[in-house]
mmCIF file of C-alpha atoms in Angstrom:
data_model
loop_
_atom_site.group_PDB
_atom_site.id
_atom_site.type_symbol
_atom_site.label_atom_id
_atom_site.label_comp_id
_atom_site.label_asym_id
_atom_site.label_seq_id
_atom_site.Cartn_x
_atom_site.Cartn_y
_atom_site.Cartn_z
ATOM 1 C CA MET A 1 100.468 68.897 115.902
ATOM 2 C CA GLY A 2 98.191 65.834 115.729
ATOM 3 C CA GLU A 3 94.920 65.471 117.604
ATOM 4 C CA ALA A 4 93.749 67.394 120.655
ATOM 5 C CA CYS A 5 90.695 66.541 122.717
ATOM 6 C CA VAL A 6 89.193 69.931 123.583
ATOM 7 C CA PRO A 7 86.253 70.783 125.867
ATOM 8 C CA LEU A 8 82.961 71.689 124.211
ATOM 9 C CA ASN A 9 82.742 75.072 125.918
ATOM 10 C CA PRO A 10 86.211 76.191 127.024
ATOM 11 C CA GLN A 11 85.833 78.872 129.697
ATOM 12 C CA LYS A 12 89.490 79.714 130.314
ATOM 13 C CA VAL A 13 91.407 80.489 127.116
ATOM 14 C CA VAL A 14 95.114 81.231 126.774
ATOM 15 C CA VAL A 15 96.448 82.632 123.486
ATOM 16 C CA LEU A 16 100.166 82.433 122.742
ATOM 17 C CA GLY A 17 101.388 85.095 120.304
ATOM 18 C CA GLY A 18 100.173 88.590 119.514
ATOM 19 C CA THR A 19 99.126 87.923 115.936
ATOM 20 C CA GLU A 20 97.013 84.970 117.059
ATOM 21 C CA LEU A 21 95.122 87.201 119.484
ATOM 22 C CA ASP A 22 93.525 89.028 116.527
ATOM 23 C CA PRO A 23 91.424 86.109 115.201
ATOM 24 C CA VAL A 24 90.609 84.794 118.679
ATOM 25 C CA LEU A 25 89.378 88.203 119.839
ATOM 26 C CA MET A 26 86.606 88.157 117.236
ATOM 27 C CA LEU A 27 85.344 84.856 118.653
ATOM 28 C CA GLU A 28 84.509 86.437 122.025
ATOM 29 C CA PRO A 29 86.134 83.868 124.334
ATOM 30 C CA ASN A 30 86.826 84.195 128.038
ATOM 31 C CA PHE A 31 90.527 85.084 128.048
ATOM 32 C CA ILE A 32 92.687 84.422 131.081
ATOM 33 C CA ALA A 33 96.139 85.176 129.612
ATOM 34 C CA GLY A 34 97.782 86.344 126.406
ATOM 35 C CA GLN A 35 99.800 89.204 124.948
ATOM 36 C CA PRO A 36 97.342 92.134 124.871
ATOM 37 C CA ASN A 37 100.031 94.800 124.430
ATOM 38 C CA THR A 38 100.556 93.655 120.852
ATOM 39 C CA LEU A 39 97.051 94.871 120.001
ATOM 40 C CA THR A 40 97.078 98.267 121.699
ATOM 41 C CA TYR A 41 95.459 99.856 118.630
ATOM 42 C CA ILE A 42 92.294 98.001 119.619
ATOM 43 C CA LYS A 43 91.970 100.373 122.587
ATOM 44 C CA GLU A 44 91.137 103.286 120.301
ATOM 45 C CA LYS A 45 89.413 101.496 117.445
ATOM 46 C CA LEU A 46 87.389 98.840 119.272
ATOM 47 C CA PRO A 47 87.013 99.870 122.921
ATOM 48 C CA ASN A 48 84.510 97.118 123.758
ATOM 49 C CA GLN A 49 86.880 94.421 122.545
ATOM 50 C CA TRP A 50 89.795 96.107 124.296
ATOM 51 C CA ALA A 51 87.865 95.890 127.550
ATOM 52 C CA GLN A 52 87.951 92.098 127.131
ATOM 53 C CA ILE A 53 91.721 91.891 127.048
ATOM 54 C CA GLU A 54 93.286 94.916 128.758
ATOM 55 C CA GLU A 55 93.125 93.325 132.204
ATOM 56 C CA ILE A 56 94.314 89.839 131.275
ATOM 57 C CA PRO A 57 97.820 88.887 132.424
ATOM 58 C CA SER A 58 100.544 89.193 129.801
ATOM 59 C CA ILE A 59 102.544 85.994 129.418
ATOM 60 C CA GLY A 60 105.287 87.562 127.268
ATOM 61 C CA ASP A 61 107.054 86.150 124.238
ATOM 62 C CA ASP A 62 108.422 83.121 126.123
ATOM 63 C CA PRO A 63 105.526 81.783 128.173
ATOM 64 C CA ASN A 64 106.207 80.901 131.777
ATOM 65 C CA LEU A 65 105.048 77.289 131.940
ATOM 66 C CA GLU A 66 104.811 77.247 135.726
ATOM 67 C CA TYR A 67 102.549 80.301 135.596
ATOM 68 C CA LEU A 68 100.394 78.707 132.891
ATOM 69 C CA LEU A 69 100.036 75.622 135.058
ATOM 70 C CA LEU A 70 98.748 77.753 137.942
ATOM 71 C CA LEU A 71 96.168 79.384 135.630
ATOM 72 C CA LYS A 72 94.629 75.974 134.839
ATOM 73 C CA PRO A 73 93.454 76.886 131.322
ATOM 74 C CA ASP A 74 90.804 74.863 129.496
ATOM 75 C CA ILE A 75 92.574 75.348 126.166
ATOM 76 C CA ILE A 76 95.750 76.902 124.739
ATOM 77 C CA LEU A 77 95.840 78.377 121.229
ATOM 78 C CA GLY A 78 98.832 79.489 119.168
ATOM 79 C CA HIS A 79 100.934 79.047 116.033
ATOM 80 C CA THR A 80 103.597 76.434 115.406
ATOM 81 C CA SER A 81 106.081 79.090 114.273
ATOM 82 C CA ARG A 82 106.179 80.476 117.825
ATOM 83 C CA VAL A 83 105.716 77.571 120.224
ATOM 84 C CA GLU A 84 106.153 74.319 118.326
ATOM 85 C CA LEU A 85 109.266 73.433 120.347
ATOM 86 C CA ILE A 86 107.358 73.471 123.642
ATOM 87 C CA TYR A 87 104.152 71.882 122.348
ATOM 88 C CA ASP A 88 104.602 68.693 124.390
ATOM 89 C CA LYS A 89 104.972 70.685 127.600
ATOM 90 C CA LEU A 90 101.977 72.894 126.779
ATOM 91 C CA ALA A 91 99.822 69.867 125.959
ATOM 92 C CA ARG A 92 100.471 68.501 129.454
ATOM 93 C CA ILE A 93 99.034 71.708 130.916
ATOM 94 C CA ALA A 94 95.889 71.869 128.739
ATOM 95 C CA PRO A 95 94.601 70.789 125.309
ATOM 96 C CA THR A 96 96.752 72.781 122.883
ATOM 97 C CA VAL A 97 95.731 73.693 119.340
ATOM 98 C CA LEU A 98 98.411 75.214 117.107
ATOM 99 C CA SER A 99 97.882 76.390 113.559
ATOM 100 C CA ASN A 100 100.645 75.947 111.003
ATOM 101 C CA SER A 101 98.944 77.937 108.255
ATOM 102 C CA GLU A 102 99.936 81.319 106.830
ATOM 103 C CA ASP A 103 96.359 81.800 105.578
ATOM 104 C CA TRP A 104 94.573 83.984 108.130
ATOM 105 C CA ARG A 105 91.197 82.502 107.227
ATOM 106 C CA ALA A 106 92.463 78.978 107.901
ATOM 107 C CA VAL A 107 93.873 80.084 111.259
ATOM 108 C CA PHE A 108 90.583 81.787 112.108
ATOM 109 C CA ARG A 109 88.509 78.718 111.199
ATOM 110 C CA LEU A 110 90.759 76.372 113.184
ATOM 111 C CA PHE A 111 90.547 78.503 116.325
ATOM 112 C CA ALA A 112 86.791 78.834 115.828
ATOM 113 C CA GLU A 113 86.479 75.046 115.657
ATOM 114 C CA ALA A 114 88.570 74.646 118.807
ATOM 115 C CA LEU A 115 86.316 77.127 120.640
ATOM 116 C CA GLY A 116 83.050 75.790 119.218
ATOM 117 C CA LYS A 117 82.402 79.078 117.405
ATOM 118 C CA GLN A 118 82.223 77.883 113.779
ATOM 119 C CA ASP A 119 78.922 79.649 113.079
ATOM 120 C CA LEU A 120 80.204 82.952 114.425
ATOM 121 C CA ALA A 121 83.396 82.652 112.365
ATOM 122 C CA ALA A 122 81.399 81.908 109.200
ATOM 123 C CA GLN A 123 79.251 84.997 109.834
ATOM 124 C CA ILE A 124 82.318 87.209 110.373
ATOM 125 C CA LEU A 125 83.983 85.955 107.180
ATOM 126 C CA ASN A 126 80.758 86.394 105.224
ATOM 127 C CA ASN A 127 80.352 89.968 106.485
ATOM 128 C CA TYR A 128 83.939 90.685 105.426
ATOM 129 C CA GLN A 129 83.214 89.427 101.900
ATOM 130 C CA ILE A 130 80.095 91.591 101.781
ATOM 131 C CA ARG A 131 82.150 94.642 102.756
ATOM 132 C CA LEU A 132 84.724 93.853 100.050
ATOM 133 C CA ALA A 133 81.965 93.566 97.440
ATOM 134 C CA GLU A 134 80.400 96.832 98.616
ATOM 135 C CA PHE A 135 83.724 98.633 98.356
ATOM 136 C CA LYS A 136 84.358 97.346 94.836
ATOM 137 C CA GLN A 137 80.847 98.245 93.727
ATOM 138 C CA LYS A 138 81.129 101.807 95.058
ATOM 139 C CA MET A 139 84.601 102.290 93.575
ATOM 140 C CA GLY A 140 83.448 101.123 90.144
ATOM 141 C CA ASP A 141 85.782 102.005 87.275
ATOM 142 C CA ARG A 142 88.167 103.855 89.622
ATOM 143 C CA LEU A 143 89.624 100.498 90.701
ATOM 144 C CA GLN A 144 91.151 100.002 87.259
ATOM 145 C CA LYS A 145 92.851 103.388 87.352
ATOM 146 C CA LEU A 146 94.415 103.454 90.825
ATOM 147 C CA GLU A 147 97.805 102.159 91.963
ATOM 148 C CA VAL A 148 98.274 102.011 95.726
ATOM 149 C CA SER A 149 101.365 101.736 97.947
ATOM 150 C CA ALA A 150 101.706 100.809 101.629
ATOM 151 C CA LEU A 151 104.794 102.003 103.526
ATOM 152 C CA ASN A 152 105.947 101.283 107.057
ATOM 153 C CA PHE A 153 108.268 103.634 108.942
ATOM 154 C CA ARG A 154 110.355 102.433 111.897
ATOM 155 C CA PRO A 155 113.067 104.281 113.821
ATOM 156 C CA THR A 156 115.809 103.481 111.312
ATOM 157 C CA THR A 157 114.103 101.792 108.349
ATOM 158 C CA ILE A 158 111.457 102.302 105.676
ATOM 159 C CA SER A 159 109.723 99.241 104.226
ATOM 160 C CA VAL A 160 107.308 98.764 101.373
ATOM 161 C CA TYR A 161 104.540 96.236 102.026
ATOM 162 C CA PRO A 162 103.849 94.357 98.768
ATOM 163 C CA SER A 163 100.772 92.377 97.792
ATOM 164 C CA ASN A 164 101.989 89.216 99.537
ATOM 165 C CA SER A 165 102.026 91.000 102.905
ATOM 166 C CA PHE A 166 98.834 90.858 104.958
ATOM 167 C CA CYS A 167 97.780 94.467 104.417
ATOM 168 C CA GLY A 168 98.783 94.039 100.772
ATOM 169 C CA SER A 169 96.484 91.036 100.456
ATOM 170 C CA VAL A 170 93.550 93.087 101.783
ATOM 171 C CA LEU A 171 94.276 95.798 99.197
ATOM 172 C CA GLN A 172 94.423 93.138 96.514
ATOM 173 C CA GLU A 173 91.140 91.557 97.617
ATOM 174 C CA ALA A 174 89.592 95.017 97.498
ATOM 175 C CA GLY A 175 90.589 95.195 93.826
ATOM 176 C CA LEU A 176 93.366 97.780 94.240
ATOM 177 C CA ARG A 177 96.450 97.426 92.056
ATOM 178 C CA ARG A 178 100.071 97.963 93.069
ATOM 179 C CA PRO A 179 102.711 99.887 91.065
ATOM 180 C CA PRO A 180 104.513 97.417 88.724
ATOM 181 C CA ALA A 181 107.881 98.412 90.259
ATOM 182 C CA GLN A 182 106.801 96.727 93.518
ATOM 183 C CA GLU A 183 106.378 93.292 91.970
ATOM 184 C CA LYS A 184 110.000 92.398 92.787
ATOM 185 C CA TYR A 185 109.245 92.708 96.506
ATOM 186 C CA ASN A 186 106.849 89.747 96.237
ATOM 187 C CA ALA A 187 109.688 87.353 95.420
ATOM 188 C CA SER A 188 110.526 84.729 98.034
ATOM 189 C CA GLY A 189 113.053 86.124 100.499
ATOM 190 C CA ALA A 190 112.847 89.632 99.042
ATOM 191 C CA ASP A 191 113.959 92.453 101.335
ATOM 192 C CA TRP A 192 111.126 94.917 101.865
ATOM 193 C CA GLU A 193 113.409 97.641 103.243
ATOM 194 C CA ILE A 194 114.047 100.472 100.822
ATOM 195 C CA SER A 195 116.440 103.408 100.585
ATOM 196 C CA LYS A 196 115.853 106.921 99.346
ATOM 197 C CA GLU A 197 117.263 105.795 96.013
ATOM 198 C CA SER A 198 114.239 103.474 95.714
ATOM 199 C CA PHE A 199 111.663 106.192 96.317
ATOM 200 C CA ARG A 200 110.209 105.696 92.863
ATOM 201 C CA ASP A 201 109.201 102.185 93.877
ATOM 202 C CA MET A 202 107.023 103.743 96.573
ATOM 203 C CA ASP A 203 104.998 105.907 94.237
ATOM 204 C CA GLY A 204 101.386 105.406 93.303
ATOM 205 C CA ASP A 205 98.154 107.335 93.008
ATOM 206 C CA ILE A 206 97.657 106.751 96.737
ATOM 207 C CA ILE A 207 100.179 106.023 99.505
ATOM 208 C CA PHE A 208 99.205 104.674 102.902
ATOM 209 C CA VAL A 209 101.892 105.223 105.549
ATOM 210 C CA PHE A 210 102.063 103.752 109.037
ATOM 211 C CA THR A 211 104.682 103.862 111.769
ATOM 212 C CA TRP A 212 105.568 101.261 114.355
ATOM 213 C CA ALA A 213 107.958 100.878 117.271
ATOM 214 C CA GLY A 214 107.888 99.099 120.610
ATOM 215 C CA SER A 215 108.542 101.842 123.177
ATOM 216 C CA LEU A 216 107.287 105.426 123.251
ATOM 217 C CA GLN A 217 110.819 106.654 122.511
ATOM 218 C CA GLU A 218 111.058 104.389 119.469
ATOM 219 C CA ARG A 219 107.623 105.497 118.274
ATOM 220 C CA LEU A 220 108.779 109.104 118.394
ATOM 221 C CA LYS A 221 111.864 108.137 116.390
ATOM 222 C CA ALA A 222 109.671 106.389 113.824
ATOM 223 C CA LYS A 223 107.534 109.516 113.492
ATOM 224 C CA SER A 224 110.736 111.514 113.078
ATOM 225 C CA THR A 225 111.819 109.185 110.259
ATOM 226 C CA LEU A 226 108.555 109.901 108.485
ATOM 227 C CA GLN A 227 108.828 113.656 109.034
ATOM 228 C CA LYS A 228 112.389 113.699 107.658
ATOM 229 C CA LEU A 229 111.218 111.847 104.582
ATOM 230 C CA GLN A 230 108.385 114.294 104.050
ATOM 231 C CA ALA A 231 110.944 117.121 104.022
ATOM 232 C CA ASP A 232 113.095 115.371 101.402
ATOM 233 C CA PRO A 233 112.878 116.809 97.845
ATOM 234 C CA LEU A 234 112.644 113.269 96.428
ATOM 235 C CA TRP A 235 109.475 112.678 98.433
ATOM 236 C CA SER A 236 107.835 115.816 97.050
ATOM 237 C CA GLN A 237 108.294 114.484 93.507
ATOM 238 C CA LEU A 238 106.048 111.479 94.064
ATOM 239 C CA LYS A 239 102.697 111.572 92.303
ATOM 240 C CA ALA A 240 100.634 110.802 95.421
ATOM 241 C CA VAL A 241 102.428 113.542 97.356
ATOM 242 C CA LYS A 242 101.780 116.119 94.646
ATOM 243 C CA GLN A 243 98.083 115.194 94.599
ATOM 244 C CA GLY A 244 97.710 115.195 98.389
ATOM 245 C CA LYS A 245 96.867 111.490 98.433
ATOM 246 C CA VAL A 246 99.165 110.330 101.237
ATOM 247 C CA TYR A 247 97.243 108.980 104.228
ATOM 248 C CA ASP A 248 98.746 108.328 107.661
ATOM 249 C CA VAL A 249 96.988 105.234 109.022
ATOM 250 C CA GLY A 250 97.456 103.164 112.175
ATOM 251 C CA ASP A 251 99.918 100.421 113.054
ATOM 252 C CA TYR A 252 97.070 97.897 112.771
ATOM 253 C CA TRP A 253 98.178 97.657 109.139
ATOM 254 C CA LEU A 254 100.916 95.408 110.542
ATOM 255 C CA GLY A 255 98.427 92.979 112.094
ATOM 256 C CA VAL A 256 97.028 89.728 110.731
ATOM 257 C CA GLY A 257 93.467 88.527 111.115
ATOM 258 C CA PRO A 258 89.821 89.576 110.817
ATOM 259 C CA VAL A 259 90.124 92.544 113.205
ATOM 260 C CA THR A 260 93.004 93.979 111.179
ATOM 261 C CA ALA A 261 91.360 93.212 107.817
ATOM 262 C CA ASN A 262 88.226 95.125 108.776
ATOM 263 C CA LEU A 263 90.175 98.078 110.172
ATOM 264 C CA ILE A 264 92.078 98.329 106.876
ATOM 265 C CA LEU A 265 88.769 98.185 105.013
ATOM 266 C CA ASP A 266 87.527 101.017 107.239
ATOM 267 C CA ASP A 267 90.450 103.104 105.968
ATOM 268 C CA LEU A 268 89.689 102.255 102.346
ATOM 269 C CA PHE A 269 86.074 103.351 102.767
ATOM 270 C CA ARG A 270 87.169 106.517 104.619
ATOM 271 C CA TYR A 271 89.965 107.721 102.347
ATOM 272 C CA LEU A 272 88.886 106.450 98.948
ATOM 273 C CA LEU A 273 85.118 106.841 99.272
ATOM 274 C CA GLY A 274 84.787 109.491 101.962
ATOM 275 C CA SER A 275 82.487 107.298 104.071
ATOM 276 C CA THR A 276 82.817 106.099 107.672
#
């Protein structure tokens, strides 16, 4: 959104958007407001990081500008897709840095620059590359033989997450192939929702499944959707099901950023290599 003159050591950081909280969290800033409820999986997986954000005020999807003004932030971070229309108003409250990239690394580097944490960001990205290389080395020839699927279950829908999704990109970087039938879901504007008639598209040597819903009631419905599928005869015909290679992972597979990428890698090490 042009240039922003930011303080060298911002002490009061506001993050607009749940997805954007993922990369900022790794940079260890002093949060004063955000949307912590979008990263509730952090509570279980990364309790120390969760302690940083669980007490910060939630500003919701449509930030209350009067409330932000009272908070007197040093810097506001976000993404143009969410708050571009109110950028001018935000910039009057505090220096505002918005990313317009869909590349999580670019978003991460921009926020790191705004917070003066470039060295930390470079170290985190380097460690991630090292973990990817370690996974590939330990998998060896198995990488060429495996086809992997990622499926999301919600209260009323089932979606396949192809290689151009975030979790799909992590699988791809880890050297894991997708079933050829899923290539069509990578097309621009393709609908990722699938019906029972498309079960064959879900198959693979390994299937990762994850549920998501906003409220507790919806989460229970999403789990019910998965349980109903597991009782369907069509499901039992899938190769991964027959071989006992279906793994129920967390809703962090829906995230975007370095926290999510490393949690997905944790699952790959755990389920494909048997290491923690």
